[in-house]
Amino acid sequence: MPAVPASSFVLISGPSGFLGAHVAQQLLQAGFRVRGTVRSKEKGQYLVDRFKQQGLDKFEFVIVEDVEAPGAFDEAVKGVDAVVHTASPFHFNVTDPYKDLINPAVQGTLNALRSAAKEPRVKRVVITSSFAAVVNPHDPVYTFTEQDWNEFSPKQVEEKGKDVDPSQAYRCSKTKAEQAAWKFVEEEKPAFDITTIQPPLIFGPLEHEVPSADKLNTSINNFYGFLTGKKSAEDAQAGFGSFVDVRDVAKIHVESLLVEEAGNQRFLVATSDSSYQPLLDLFFAHADDSLKSAFPNAEKGKPGNPKPKANVMDTSKVRKTFKWQPIEAKDTVLDMAKSLAEYQQKWSA
Ligand code: NAP
């Protein structure tokens, strides 16, 4: 029996984001009725209109301006059968790691859980965590599993305070948010169970509203930097570890609601280990001339010359539980580039 049948009513936080929009779209495609929390009416209406154009008319939105405010989701959660919490800041513009990243991540997660606990209908809460909550520096290469936790980044924040590297502050925010979620379940014993999902860097096509290039989300902006020539051949060698397609991550969120055994589990989800160079190689090998012409300054890097692997993720659990096969890396790269070419056209119109 599915944990949350596909005809149910689901609340999603963050559908205006890169990943959240795909999760909301796939929930609707699976037959769920979906309520999204957004920070403005305009962002909500954009999604209503976009989904309607795709024949998906069971999306509604409510405004939750501040996920940190006590009781933030109390109204939004009324009447729903499940919650998917994706909203969390992912950027590196950090002046205060707590104010900018850690507090909204942790309090946003706890508020989603506290509100869910007030709605007796809620059976499951799915939380977007991150590989950031799992990874530790390792030399030589190490294979991470769902047993691993990031112990390094919280220590870095503790030791360095406001001078901490912004990427460590982000990793700390995701670690502390996920740990807070598991502690909540252990201590409060709510009527629902939770599932947490740990993707590495997410790429793929865009569904959400991006009014200008400088508003691109962090992971897509990284790749776009190569397409526009702002990033160098040296940057392309940087081993970021692993990546995954946004449609796959969304799919695992939806499956986590449907599959009973996904309750009380963590899931590492990744396509493969990589640096940017192999992704650029795929772009130049497979993009047609029209797609290439959208990016005349694209950086080729040093073809066929990736840096050695950094992090390795054991994804056997997610593959087995959901009988999941990742989208091919070539399709991730081409669909992301096509989508960015379309957005570019809108930005210059
Ligand atoms: P994104 O496009 O920046 O989306 C973030 C979403 O969270 C947006 O809807 C944003 O709302 C909302 N949000 C952020 N801070 C908020 C706050 N203080 N109050 C209310 N809403 C807030 O980023 P994304 O890449 O899709 O990330 C979505 C989730 O995936 C996050 O939990 C992130 O940690 C996780 N993740 C992302 C990656 C990746 O490579 N992209 C990898 C692993 C995990 P607005 O639209 O109003 O700003």
Short mmCIF file of C-alpha atoms and ligand atoms in Angstrom, two decimals:
data_model
loop_
_atom_site.label_atom_id
_atom_site.label_comp_id
_atom_site.label_asym_id
_atom_site.label_seq_id
_atom_site.Cartn_x
_atom_site.Cartn_y
_atom_site.Cartn_z
CA MET A 1 0.00 0.00 0.00
CA PRO A 2 1.37 3.45 -0.82
CA ALA A 3 2.28 5.58 2.19
CA VAL A 4 0.52 8.57 0.65
CA PRO A 5 -1.69 7.66 -2.35
CA ALA A 6 -1.33 9.77 -5.49
CA SER A 7 -4.81 11.27 -5.15
CA SER A 8 -3.79 12.94 -1.84
CA PHE A 9 -3.24 16.60 -1.01
CA VAL A 10 0.40 17.67 -0.53
CA LEU A 11 1.96 20.86 0.81
CA ILE A 12 5.29 21.83 -0.73
CA SER A 13 7.53 24.63 0.50
CA GLY A 14 9.79 26.35 -2.05
CA PRO A 15 8.03 25.54 -5.36
CA SER A 16 9.37 28.85 -6.72
CA GLY A 17 12.91 27.38 -6.61
CA PHE A 18 14.85 25.34 -9.18
CA LEU A 19 14.21 21.97 -7.53
CA GLY A 20 10.88 22.83 -5.88
CA ALA A 21 9.22 23.68 -9.21
CA HIS A 22 10.13 20.25 -10.59
CA VAL A 23 8.88 18.50 -7.46
CA ALA A 24 5.57 20.38 -7.62
CA GLN A 25 5.25 19.59 -11.34
CA GLN A 26 5.90 15.88 -10.85
CA LEU A 27 3.52 15.70 -7.88
CA LEU A 28 0.81 17.17 -10.12
CA GLN A 29 1.70 14.80 -12.95
CA ALA A 30 1.41 11.87 -10.52
CA GLY A 31 -2.15 12.97 -9.65
CA PHE A 32 -1.58 14.76 -6.33
CA ARG A 33 -3.37 17.98 -5.47
CA VAL A 34 -0.63 20.45 -4.52
CA ARG A 35 -0.48 23.54 -2.33
CA GLY A 36 2.79 25.50 -2.50
CA THR A 37 4.15 28.09 -0.08
CA VAL A 38 5.79 31.07 -1.80
CA ARG A 39 7.10 34.44 -0.68
CA SER A 40 5.04 36.56 -3.10
CA LYS A 41 1.77 36.43 -4.99
CA GLU A 42 3.63 36.96 -8.28
CA LYS A 43 5.80 33.85 -7.76
CA GLY A 44 2.72 31.78 -6.91
CA GLN A 45 0.74 33.05 -9.91
CA TYR A 46 3.65 32.32 -12.26
CA LEU A 47 3.50 28.67 -11.18
CA VAL A 48 -0.30 28.45 -11.42
CA ASP A 49 -0.09 29.77 -15.01
CA ARG A 50 2.89 27.63 -16.02
CA PHE A 51 1.36 24.43 -14.67
CA LYS A 52 -2.01 25.26 -16.28
CA GLN A 53 -0.27 25.57 -19.65
CA GLN A 54 0.98 22.02 -19.08
CA GLY A 55 -2.56 20.79 -18.33
CA LEU A 56 -1.87 20.63 -14.59
CA ASP A 57 -4.63 22.52 -12.81
CA LYS A 58 -4.51 21.17 -9.26
CA PHE A 59 -1.93 23.66 -7.98
CA GLU A 60 -2.73 26.41 -5.49
CA PHE A 61 -0.46 28.62 -3.39
CA VAL A 62 -0.34 30.39 -0.06
CA ILE A 63 2.08 33.08 1.05
CA VAL A 64 4.64 32.19 3.73
CA GLU A 65 7.01 35.13 3.73
CA ASP A 66 9.30 33.97 6.48
CA VAL A 67 9.91 30.26 7.11
CA GLU A 68 11.64 31.19 10.39
CA ALA A 69 8.56 32.84 11.93
CA PRO A 70 6.93 30.76 14.69
CA GLY A 71 3.96 28.83 13.31
CA ALA A 72 5.04 29.71 9.74
CA PHE A 73 3.23 26.75 8.18
CA ASP A 74 0.33 26.39 10.66
CA GLU A 75 -2.27 27.70 8.21
CA ALA A 76 -0.65 26.26 5.09
CA VAL A 77 -0.65 22.71 6.44
CA LYS A 78 -4.38 22.56 7.17
CA GLY A 79 -6.08 19.70 5.33
CA VAL A 80 -2.98 18.18 3.70
CA ASP A 81 -1.96 14.52 3.83
CA ALA A 82 1.77 15.05 3.42
CA VAL A 83 4.44 17.76 3.37
CA VAL A 84 7.47 18.16 1.12
CA HIS A 85 9.93 20.70 2.50
CA THR A 86 12.39 21.96 -0.12
CA ALA A 87 12.70 25.65 0.85
CA SER A 88 16.13 26.51 2.20
CA PRO A 89 18.67 29.15 1.23
CA PHE A 90 21.38 27.94 -1.16
CA HIS A 91 23.79 30.78 -1.91
CA PHE A 92 27.23 31.93 -0.89
CA ASN A 93 26.52 35.63 -0.15
CA VAL A 94 27.25 35.18 3.51
CA THR A 95 27.99 37.91 6.03
CA ASP A 96 26.56 36.03 9.00
CA PRO A 97 26.38 32.22 8.58
CA TYR A 98 23.59 31.89 11.15
CA LYS A 99 21.39 34.72 9.95
CA ASP A 100 21.92 34.09 6.23
CA LEU A 101 21.86 30.29 6.06
CA ILE A 102 21.77 28.22 9.24
CA ASN A 103 18.77 29.79 11.01
CA PRO A 104 16.39 29.72 8.02
CA ALA A 105 17.48 26.15 7.19
CA VAL A 106 17.06 24.80 10.72
CA GLN A 107 14.04 26.83 11.84
CA GLY A 108 12.35 26.41 8.45
CA THR A 109 12.66 22.63 8.78
CA LEU A 110 11.52 22.58 12.40
CA ASN A 111 8.59 24.87 11.61
CA ALA A 112 7.50 22.56 8.78
CA LEU A 113 7.61 19.62 11.19
CA ARG A 114 5.91 21.46 14.07
CA SER A 115 3.06 22.57 11.82
CA ALA A 116 2.75 19.07 10.31
CA ALA A 117 2.41 17.67 13.83
CA LYS A 118 -0.67 19.88 14.31
CA GLU A 119 -2.45 18.40 11.26
CA PRO A 120 -3.56 14.82 12.08
CA ARG A 121 -3.98 13.97 8.39
CA VAL A 122 -0.22 14.23 7.70
CA LYS A 123 1.32 10.78 7.20
CA ARG A 124 4.76 11.64 5.85
CA VAL A 125 7.12 14.61 5.58
CA VAL A 126 9.79 14.49 2.88
CA ILE A 127 12.71 16.84 3.44
CA THR A 128 15.27 17.99 0.86
CA SER A 129 18.56 17.63 2.63
CA SER A 130 21.81 17.52 0.66
CA PHE A 131 25.00 15.57 0.15
CA ALA A 132 26.36 18.63 1.99
CA ALA A 133 24.95 17.02 5.16
CA VAL A 134 26.91 13.82 4.46
CA VAL A 135 30.32 14.71 3.00
CA ASN A 136 33.56 15.08 4.97
CA PRO A 137 37.01 15.81 3.55
CA HIS A 138 38.69 12.49 2.77
CA ASP A 139 42.05 11.62 1.25
CA PRO A 140 42.25 9.25 -0.54
CA VAL A 141 38.80 9.03 -2.14
CA TYR A 142 36.07 7.64 0.11
CA THR A 143 32.68 6.10 -0.75
CA PHE A 144 29.90 7.78 1.23
CA THR A 145 26.70 6.01 2.27
CA GLU A 146 23.55 6.97 4.19
CA GLN A 147 25.47 6.16 7.40
CA ASP A 148 27.74 9.18 7.00
CA TRP A 149 27.25 12.65 8.46
CA ASN A 150 29.15 15.86 7.83
CA GLU A 151 31.07 16.55 11.03
CA PHE A 152 33.55 18.93 9.44
CA SER A 153 31.42 21.93 8.42
CA PRO A 154 29.67 22.53 11.77
CA LYS A 155 33.14 22.54 13.43
CA GLN A 156 34.38 25.03 10.83
CA VAL A 157 31.48 27.37 11.61
CA GLU A 158 32.12 27.00 15.33
CA GLU A 159 35.83 27.73 14.97
CA LYS A 160 35.77 30.48 12.34
CA GLY A 161 32.45 32.22 13.00
CA LYS A 162 31.74 34.96 10.44
CA ASP A 163 35.07 34.26 8.69
CA VAL A 164 34.04 30.73 7.73
CA ASP A 165 34.16 29.79 4.04
CA PRO A 166 30.59 30.37 2.69
CA SER A 167 30.44 26.85 1.22
CA GLN A 168 31.16 25.42 4.67
CA ALA A 169 28.45 27.66 6.14
CA TYR A 170 25.97 26.25 3.59
CA ARG A 171 27.05 22.67 4.31
CA CYS A 172 26.64 23.36 8.01
CA SER A 173 23.11 24.73 7.43
CA LYS A 174 22.04 21.53 5.65
CA THR A 175 23.69 19.28 8.26
CA LYS A 176 22.11 21.05 11.20
CA ALA A 177 18.70 21.23 9.51
CA GLU A 178 18.62 17.51 8.80
CA GLN A 179 19.92 16.62 12.25
CA ALA A 180 17.23 18.83 13.79
CA ALA A 181 14.59 16.95 11.77
CA TRP A 182 15.70 13.50 13.00
CA LYS A 183 15.96 14.80 16.59
CA PHE A 184 12.42 16.21 16.32
CA VAL A 185 11.06 12.82 15.25
CA GLU A 186 12.96 11.00 17.99
CA GLU A 187 11.82 13.36 20.75
CA GLU A 188 8.32 14.35 19.64
CA LYS A 189 7.25 11.01 18.13
CA PRO A 190 4.79 12.60 15.70
CA ALA A 191 2.05 10.59 13.96
CA PHE A 192 3.94 10.88 10.63
CA ASP A 193 7.32 9.56 9.55
CA ILE A 194 9.98 11.43 7.59
CA THR A 195 12.20 10.77 4.59
CA THR A 196 15.31 12.85 3.85
CA ILE A 197 17.00 13.08 0.46
CA GLN A 198 20.68 13.90 -0.09
CA PRO A 199 21.45 15.05 -3.64
CA PRO A 200 24.86 16.43 -4.65
CA LEU A 201 25.04 19.32 -7.17
CA ILE A 202 21.78 19.37 -9.16
CA PHE A 203 21.68 20.21 -12.89
CA GLY A 204 19.07 20.00 -15.65
CA PRO A 205 16.32 22.08 -17.26
CA LEU A 206 14.51 24.92 -15.49
CA GLU A 207 10.81 25.19 -14.67
CA HIS A 208 10.77 28.10 -12.21
CA GLU A 209 10.66 31.82 -12.87
CA VAL A 210 14.08 33.39 -13.43
CA PRO A 211 13.62 37.06 -14.33
CA SER A 212 17.29 37.65 -15.24
CA ALA A 213 20.59 35.76 -15.46
CA ASP A 214 21.79 37.16 -12.13
CA LYS A 215 18.79 35.46 -10.45
CA LEU A 216 19.80 31.94 -11.54
CA ASN A 217 20.05 29.48 -8.66
CA THR A 218 23.53 28.55 -7.45
CA SER A 219 24.07 25.18 -9.17
CA ILE A 220 22.72 26.22 -12.59
CA ASN A 221 24.63 29.50 -12.37
CA ASN A 222 27.85 27.48 -11.95
CA PHE A 223 27.27 25.68 -15.25
CA TYR A 224 25.96 28.79 -17.01
CA GLY A 225 29.30 30.44 -16.19
CA PHE A 226 30.98 27.96 -18.57
CA LEU A 227 28.37 28.50 -21.30
CA THR A 228 28.92 32.26 -21.17
CA GLY A 229 32.71 32.00 -20.92
CA LYS A 230 32.83 33.56 -17.46
CA LYS A 231 34.43 30.43 -16.04
CA SER A 232 37.82 29.21 -17.22
CA ALA A 233 39.41 25.97 -18.40
CA GLU A 234 40.98 25.72 -14.95
CA ASP A 235 37.58 26.03 -13.27
CA ALA A 236 36.41 23.15 -15.47
CA GLN A 237 38.99 20.87 -13.88
CA ALA A 238 37.67 21.42 -10.35
CA GLY A 239 36.33 18.09 -9.09
CA PHE A 240 32.99 18.83 -7.49
CA GLY A 241 32.36 15.15 -6.77
CA SER A 242 28.95 14.08 -8.00
CA PHE A 243 25.91 15.53 -9.74
CA VAL A 244 22.31 14.50 -10.40
CA ASP A 245 19.49 15.54 -12.74
CA VAL A 246 16.81 17.76 -11.18
CA ARG A 247 14.09 15.54 -12.70
CA ASP A 248 15.57 12.54 -10.94
CA VAL A 249 15.72 14.34 -7.59
CA ALA A 250 12.09 15.42 -8.04
CA LYS A 251 11.12 11.87 -8.92
CA ILE A 252 12.72 10.54 -5.74
CA HIS A 253 10.76 13.12 -3.70
CA VAL A 254 7.49 11.90 -5.25
CA GLU A 255 8.44 8.23 -4.87
CA SER A 256 9.30 8.89 -1.24
CA LEU A 257 5.64 9.75 -0.66
CA LEU A 258 4.34 6.76 -2.56
CA VAL A 259 6.61 3.99 -1.29
CA GLU A 260 5.81 2.77 2.21
CA GLU A 261 9.37 1.54 2.94
CA ALA A 262 10.80 5.02 2.27
CA GLY A 263 9.62 6.13 5.73
CA ASN A 264 12.34 6.89 8.28
CA GLN A 265 15.06 6.60 5.64
CA ARG A 266 17.81 8.76 4.15
CA PHE A 267 18.53 8.46 0.40
CA LEU A 268 21.72 9.46 -1.38
CA VAL A 269 20.76 10.17 -4.98
CA ALA A 270 23.38 10.83 -7.69
CA THR A 271 23.96 10.21 -11.39
CA SER A 272 27.73 9.86 -11.39
CA ASP A 273 30.96 11.37 -10.16
CA SER A 274 32.37 14.16 -12.23
CA SER A 275 34.05 17.49 -12.63
CA TYR A 276 32.75 20.15 -15.04
CA GLN A 277 35.08 19.05 -17.85
CA PRO A 278 33.22 15.83 -18.80
CA LEU A 279 29.96 17.79 -18.82
CA LEU A 280 31.46 20.38 -21.16
CA ASP A 281 32.78 17.55 -23.33
CA LEU A 282 29.22 16.16 -23.56
CA PHE A 283 27.89 19.59 -24.52
CA PHE A 284 30.42 20.08 -27.31
CA ALA A 285 30.05 16.49 -28.57
CA HIS A 286 26.25 16.42 -28.73
CA ALA A 287 24.82 19.96 -28.98
CA ASP A 288 23.66 20.86 -32.49
CA ASP A 289 24.88 24.03 -34.20
CA SER A 290 21.80 26.01 -33.27
CA LEU A 291 22.25 25.22 -29.55
CA LYS A 292 25.98 25.96 -29.72
CA SER A 293 25.26 29.27 -31.42
CA ALA A 294 23.26 30.38 -28.35
CA PHE A 295 26.53 30.29 -26.40
CA PRO A 296 29.24 31.74 -28.68
CA ASN A 297 31.65 32.29 -25.76
CA ALA A 298 31.26 28.82 -24.20
CA GLU A 299 34.42 27.54 -22.52
CA LYS A 300 35.70 24.24 -23.94
CA GLY A 301 38.15 23.60 -21.12
CA LYS A 302 40.69 20.87 -21.79
CA PRO A 303 38.61 18.15 -23.45
CA GLY A 304 38.97 14.63 -22.11
CA ASN A 305 41.09 15.76 -19.19
CA PRO A 306 39.08 15.60 -15.97
CA LYS A 307 40.72 15.88 -12.58
CA PRO A 308 40.71 12.66 -10.55
CA LYS A 309 37.50 11.90 -8.71
CA ALA A 310 36.77 13.62 -5.43
CA ASN A 311 33.76 12.20 -3.55
CA VAL A 312 32.08 8.93 -4.43
CA MET A 313 28.47 8.27 -3.48
CA ASP A 314 27.05 4.80 -2.97
CA THR A 315 23.58 5.05 -4.53
CA SER A 316 22.64 1.37 -4.30
CA LYS A 317 19.92 2.04 -1.71
CA VAL A 318 17.96 4.58 -3.76
CA ARG A 319 18.29 2.44 -6.90
CA LYS A 320 17.01 -0.64 -5.09
CA THR A 321 14.19 0.98 -3.09
CA PHE A 322 12.68 2.86 -6.03
CA LYS A 323 13.97 0.69 -8.91
CA TRP A 324 15.54 3.94 -10.10
CA GLN A 325 17.85 4.44 -13.08
CA PRO A 326 19.36 7.92 -13.49
CA ILE A 327 18.75 10.05 -16.55
CA GLU A 328 21.83 9.95 -18.82
CA ALA A 329 24.39 12.70 -18.18
CA LYS A 330 24.24 13.68 -21.87
CA ASP A 331 20.50 14.42 -21.55
CA THR A 332 21.02 16.40 -18.36
CA VAL A 333 23.62 18.60 -20.05
CA LEU A 334 21.73 19.08 -23.33
CA ASP A 335 18.36 19.73 -21.68
CA MET A 336 19.96 22.20 -19.26
CA ALA A 337 21.67 24.04 -22.13
CA LYS A 338 18.46 24.11 -24.23
CA SER A 339 16.52 25.45 -21.29
CA LEU A 340 19.15 28.12 -20.61
CA ALA A 341 19.11 29.12 -24.29
CA GLU A 342 15.32 29.64 -24.05
CA TYR A 343 15.61 31.68 -20.85
CA GLN A 344 18.39 33.78 -22.45
CA GLN A 345 16.02 34.65 -25.26
CA LYS A 346 13.38 35.79 -22.74
CA TRP A 347 15.96 37.86 -20.84
CA SER A 348 17.07 39.67 -23.98
CA ALA A 349 13.53 40.22 -25.32
P1 NAP B 1 16.69 27.79 -5.16
O1 NAP B 1 16.33 27.78 -6.59
O2 NAP B 1 17.43 28.97 -4.62
O3 NAP B 1 15.36 27.54 -4.33
C1 NAP B 1 15.30 27.77 -2.97
C2 NAP B 1 13.84 27.83 -2.58
O4 NAP B 1 13.76 28.05 -1.17
C3 NAP B 1 13.11 28.99 -3.24
O5 NAP B 1 11.78 28.63 -3.44
C4 NAP B 1 13.22 30.10 -2.19
O6 NAP B 1 12.19 31.06 -2.28
C5 NAP B 1 13.05 29.26 -0.92
N1 NAP B 1 13.68 29.93 0.21
C6 NAP B 1 15.01 30.10 0.44
N2 NAP B 1 15.17 30.75 1.60
C7 NAP B 1 13.94 30.99 2.10
C8 NAP B 1 13.45 31.65 3.26
N3 NAP B 1 14.28 32.19 4.15
N4 NAP B 1 12.11 31.73 3.42
C9 NAP B 1 11.26 31.20 2.51
N5 NAP B 1 11.66 30.56 1.40
C10 NAP B 1 12.99 30.47 1.20
O7 NAP B 1 17.60 26.55 -4.78
P2 NAP B 1 17.51 25.01 -5.18
O8 NAP B 1 18.80 24.70 -5.78
O9 NAP B 1 16.26 24.72 -5.90
O10 NAP B 1 17.45 24.34 -3.73
C11 NAP B 1 16.27 23.74 -3.25
C12 NAP B 1 16.62 22.79 -2.14
O11 NAP B 1 17.52 21.79 -2.65
C13 NAP B 1 17.35 23.42 -0.95
O12 NAP B 1 16.91 22.79 0.22
C14 NAP B 1 18.81 23.10 -1.23
O13 NAP B 1 19.58 23.10 -0.06
C15 NAP B 1 18.66 21.71 -1.83
N6 NAP B 1 19.77 21.27 -2.66
C16 NAP B 1 20.10 21.93 -3.81
C17 NAP B 1 21.16 21.47 -4.59
C18 NAP B 1 21.54 22.12 -5.90
O14 NAP B 1 22.60 21.81 -6.44
N7 NAP B 1 20.72 23.00 -6.46
C19 NAP B 1 21.88 20.36 -4.19
C20 NAP B 1 21.52 19.70 -3.01
C21 NAP B 1 20.45 20.16 -2.26
P3 NAP B 1 12.32 32.33 -3.26
O15 NAP B 1 12.03 31.80 -4.64
O16 NAP B 1 11.28 33.26 -2.79
O17 NAP B 1 13.71 32.84 -3.10
#
